[in-house]
C-alpha positions as a printed Julia matrix, in Angstrom:
275×3 Matrix{Float64}:
  63.74  29.63   9.96
  62.57  27.24  12.78
  65.87  25.07  13.11
  68.93  26.64  15.1
  72.09  25.16  13.88
  74.04  24.81  17.16
  77.81  24.84  18.02
  78.67  23.15  21.41
  82.11  23.15  23.2
  82.85  22.69  27.0
  86.34  23.12  28.79
  87.63  22.19  32.14
  89.28  25.42  33.85
  91.97  24.53  36.56
  90.89  26.79  39.49
  93.61  27.05  42.51
  92.29  27.76  45.8
  93.63  31.24  45.96
  91.34  31.66  42.6
  88.57  30.59  44.32
  88.67  33.75  46.63
  90.27  36.44  43.95
  89.46  36.79  40.25
  91.56  34.58  37.97
  93.3   36.75  35.57
  93.7   33.99  33.21
  90.49  33.16  32.85
  89.15  36.93  31.88
  91.98  36.25  29.23
  90.23  32.94  27.99
  86.86  34.4   28.08
  87.63  37.04  25.75
  89.87  35.26  23.65
  87.11  32.27  23.21
  84.36  35.19  22.38
  86.69  36.94  19.97
  87.28  33.77  17.68
  83.62  33.22  17.22
  83.0   37.05  16.54
  85.97  36.56  14.09
  84.24  33.79  12.32
  81.27  35.99  12.04
  82.98  39.42  10.99
  82.19  39.14   7.16
  82.58  42.57   6.35
  86.0   44.09   5.43
  88.35  42.81   8.49
  91.92  43.54   9.48
  92.79  40.03  11.16
  94.86  40.35  14.34
  95.53  37.41  17.13
  95.19  37.53  20.79
  97.2   34.86  22.81
  96.14  33.0   26.0
  97.32  30.07  27.5
 100.42  29.92  24.72
  97.94  29.79  21.97
  97.06  32.22  19.55
  93.33  33.05  18.89
  92.02  34.73  15.99
  90.71  38.35  16.59
  89.6   41.54  14.55
  92.17  44.0   14.66
  91.47  47.6   16.23
  87.68  47.25  16.03
  86.12  48.94  19.36
  82.65  47.84  18.49
  83.62  44.32  18.94
  85.77  44.9   21.95
  83.23  46.86  23.68
  81.02  44.03  23.33
  83.4   41.2   23.99
  84.67  43.45  27.25
  80.78  43.65  28.57
  79.87  39.81  27.97
  83.38  38.94  29.74
  82.23  41.08  32.77
  78.75  39.6   32.97
  80.6   35.93  32.8
  82.4   36.58  35.42
  79.29  37.6   37.61
  78.35  34.27  37.52
  81.55  32.65  37.62
  82.13  34.35  41.12
  78.51  32.64  42.01
  78.79  29.41  40.6
  82.55  28.49  39.37
  81.12  27.9   36.32
  79.35  29.74  33.38
  77.84  29.23  29.91
  78.49  31.63  26.79
  76.12  31.84  24.37
  76.34  33.76  21.21
  73.39  33.78  18.95
  73.3   35.05  15.37
  70.15  36.49  13.58
  69.29  36.87  10.26
  69.76  40.05   8.95
  66.51  40.41   7.67
  64.38  40.85  10.73
  66.07  44.5   11.15
  66.96  43.64  14.67
  70.38  45.33  15.45
  73.82  45.63  15.82
  75.65  43.28  17.95
  74.96  43.26  21.6
  76.61  42.09  24.77
  73.98  40.32  26.97
  72.55  42.38  30.04
  69.02  42.29  31.71
  66.1   42.83  29.66
  65.22  46.52  30.76
  68.41  47.64  29.09
  67.22  46.33  25.66
  67.79  48.45  22.63
  68.13  48.35  18.85
  70.21  49.8   15.79
  69.68  49.22  12.58
  72.24  47.42  10.29
  73.22  49.11   6.81
  71.62  47.43   3.69
  74.39  47.48   1.11
  75.82  44.77  -1.0
  78.56  42.79   1.12
  80.74  40.62  -1.03
  81.05  36.79  -0.88
  83.07  35.71   2.46
  85.74  33.46   2.37
  86.29  29.7    3.94
  87.07  29.85   7.63
  90.7   28.48   7.16
  91.01  30.43   4.18
  90.36  33.65   6.06
  92.74  32.66   8.93
  95.81  32.13   6.64
  96.07  35.83   6.56
  96.46  36.22  10.12
 100.0   37.42  11.25
 100.84  34.1   13.13
 100.53  30.93  11.31
  98.8   28.55  13.82
  96.52  26.75  11.98
  98.44  23.47  11.46
  99.69  23.25  15.49
  96.08  24.07  16.77
  94.86  20.87  14.71
  97.78  19.09  15.36
  97.29  19.56  19.12
  93.7   18.87  18.75
  94.18  15.55  17.23
  96.2   14.56  20.24
  93.63  16.09  22.87
  90.65  14.78  24.3
  87.53  16.41  22.53
  85.54  17.87  25.83
  82.0   17.88  24.94
  82.28  19.09  20.96
  79.14  18.15  19.46
  78.08  19.53  15.63
  74.64  19.17  16.06
  73.54  20.22  13.09
  70.15  21.23  12.74
  68.12  20.59  16.11
  65.84  23.17  18.19
  68.05  23.98  21.19
  66.73  25.53  24.56
  69.08  28.19  25.19
  68.18  32.02  25.33
  69.93  35.12  26.06
  69.1   38.86  27.26
  70.42  41.88  25.36
  71.27  45.66  25.75
  71.93  48.4   23.01
  75.69  49.23  22.24
  74.57  52.71  24.27
  73.86  50.86  27.44
  76.82  48.15  27.53
  78.73  50.39  30.22
  75.68  51.05  32.11
  74.94  47.23  32.56
  75.91  46.33  36.33
  73.7   42.74  36.37
  72.55  40.02  34.52
  69.86  37.52  35.63
  68.89  38.27  39.23
  68.4   34.8   39.86
  71.37  31.92  39.78
  69.3   29.86  37.79
  70.19  28.96  33.82
  66.99  27.22  33.19
  64.73  29.78  34.21
  66.99  32.19  32.69
  67.14  30.31  29.43
  63.32  29.87  29.65
  62.44  33.82  30.04
  64.57  34.39  27.13
  63.23  31.9   24.81
  59.85  33.39  25.57
  60.9   36.52  24.28
  62.67  35.6   21.48
  59.12  33.93  20.31
  57.06  36.35  21.37
  59.07  38.87  19.42
  60.09  36.56  16.37
  63.7   37.04  16.85
  64.72  33.78  16.79
  68.72  33.33  15.66
  69.85  31.05  12.66
  72.56  29.96  14.58
  74.27  29.5   18.39
  77.41  28.93  19.65
  77.57  27.65  23.04
  80.52  27.15  25.51
  80.48  26.1   28.56
  83.33  26.79  30.88
  83.71  24.53  34.4
  85.92  25.12  37.42
  87.85  22.22  37.97
  89.82  22.78  41.62
  93.2   21.44  42.01
  95.52  21.73  45.29
  98.78  20.73  43.81
 100.71  20.92  40.49
 100.41  16.95  40.26
  96.69  17.18  40.5
  96.52  20.04  37.83
  98.74  17.4   35.49
  95.83  15.14  35.44
  93.69  17.11  33.76
  94.04  17.79  29.82
  95.85  21.16  29.81
  93.91  24.24  28.8
  96.2   25.06  26.09
  95.16  21.46  24.22
  91.75  22.03  25.04
  91.87  25.78  23.53
  93.46  24.28  20.67
  90.7   21.51  20.44
  88.31  24.61  20.3
  90.15  26.43  17.65
  89.75  23.27  15.39
  86.07  22.73  16.29
  85.23  26.41  15.22
  87.26  26.32  11.95
  85.25  23.1   11.34
  81.93  24.3   12.26
  82.38  27.49  10.39
  83.38  25.81   7.09
  81.01  22.87   7.18
  77.98  24.76   7.78
  79.05  27.98   5.28
  76.42  27.14   3.16
  73.46  27.58   5.4
  74.4   31.21   6.27
  71.57  33.32   5.03
  72.25  36.04   2.6
  74.5   38.86   3.61
  72.75  42.07   2.87
  74.61  44.83   4.62
  78.33  46.17   4.32
  78.57  46.1    7.96
  81.76  44.25   9.6
  79.05  42.27  11.41
  76.34  41.7    9.02
  74.11  39.58  11.0
  73.09  40.74  14.4
  74.7   39.01  17.31
  73.79  38.82  20.78
  76.16  37.57  23.19
  74.88  35.86  26.86
  76.36  34.71  29.92
  74.09  32.25  32.23
  75.05  30.26  35.12
  75.71  26.51  34.49
  73.55  24.0   36.28
């Protein structure tokens, strides 16, 4: 498939003077929640729904799944490396057709850590619509999320449909996730993306879908200044509503599910600095 379906969203993260020199635990929690939400939408096997709370908003997650937790934790660490250098970061979740036999899901790392695992190929039940799946969560947050999203400003939300995108990622096998200590050596998102795209094209490993989320820092000195910006909780609600709409609107574009894995489609998470 030459065209890549793309979800794109952007959030502004209020950054206090102290947080500019010390990692903000709330940022770590936000990055984790965003990634868990996306992976929940692409976990089409037998899912144990759960929630993770961040900024007063309940995000969906796959409950007690060590592999997903490891992928998310590794990706968050890589994202924080870029954040420390640029005070912004781009998360890219690339979803590949299972037919390429590429791999189990992985978190991004340097190309030298690349590795693969086969995906099981046994029949998989038809997946439910995103909104229906979310209703199985222990906390009903959909209506409030949509309500808040309707009141909020939409920051960079684009349903681009089919279109050739120019974003890429690096990879690591699940076994090497904990050994990865660095991402791209140069803090240049265009260079990093170009390197990855060339790798994907050479290896014939193009994703059929990408979820792109940019998080930008917004320096604030006082609570009054902080109030000028859209609250992060409303941005989170807008993000949730956008993921539900995207997952449902383009559900028919998913390739055939040929595996019984919780994540039937190989997934790769990247973290790049935002230019």
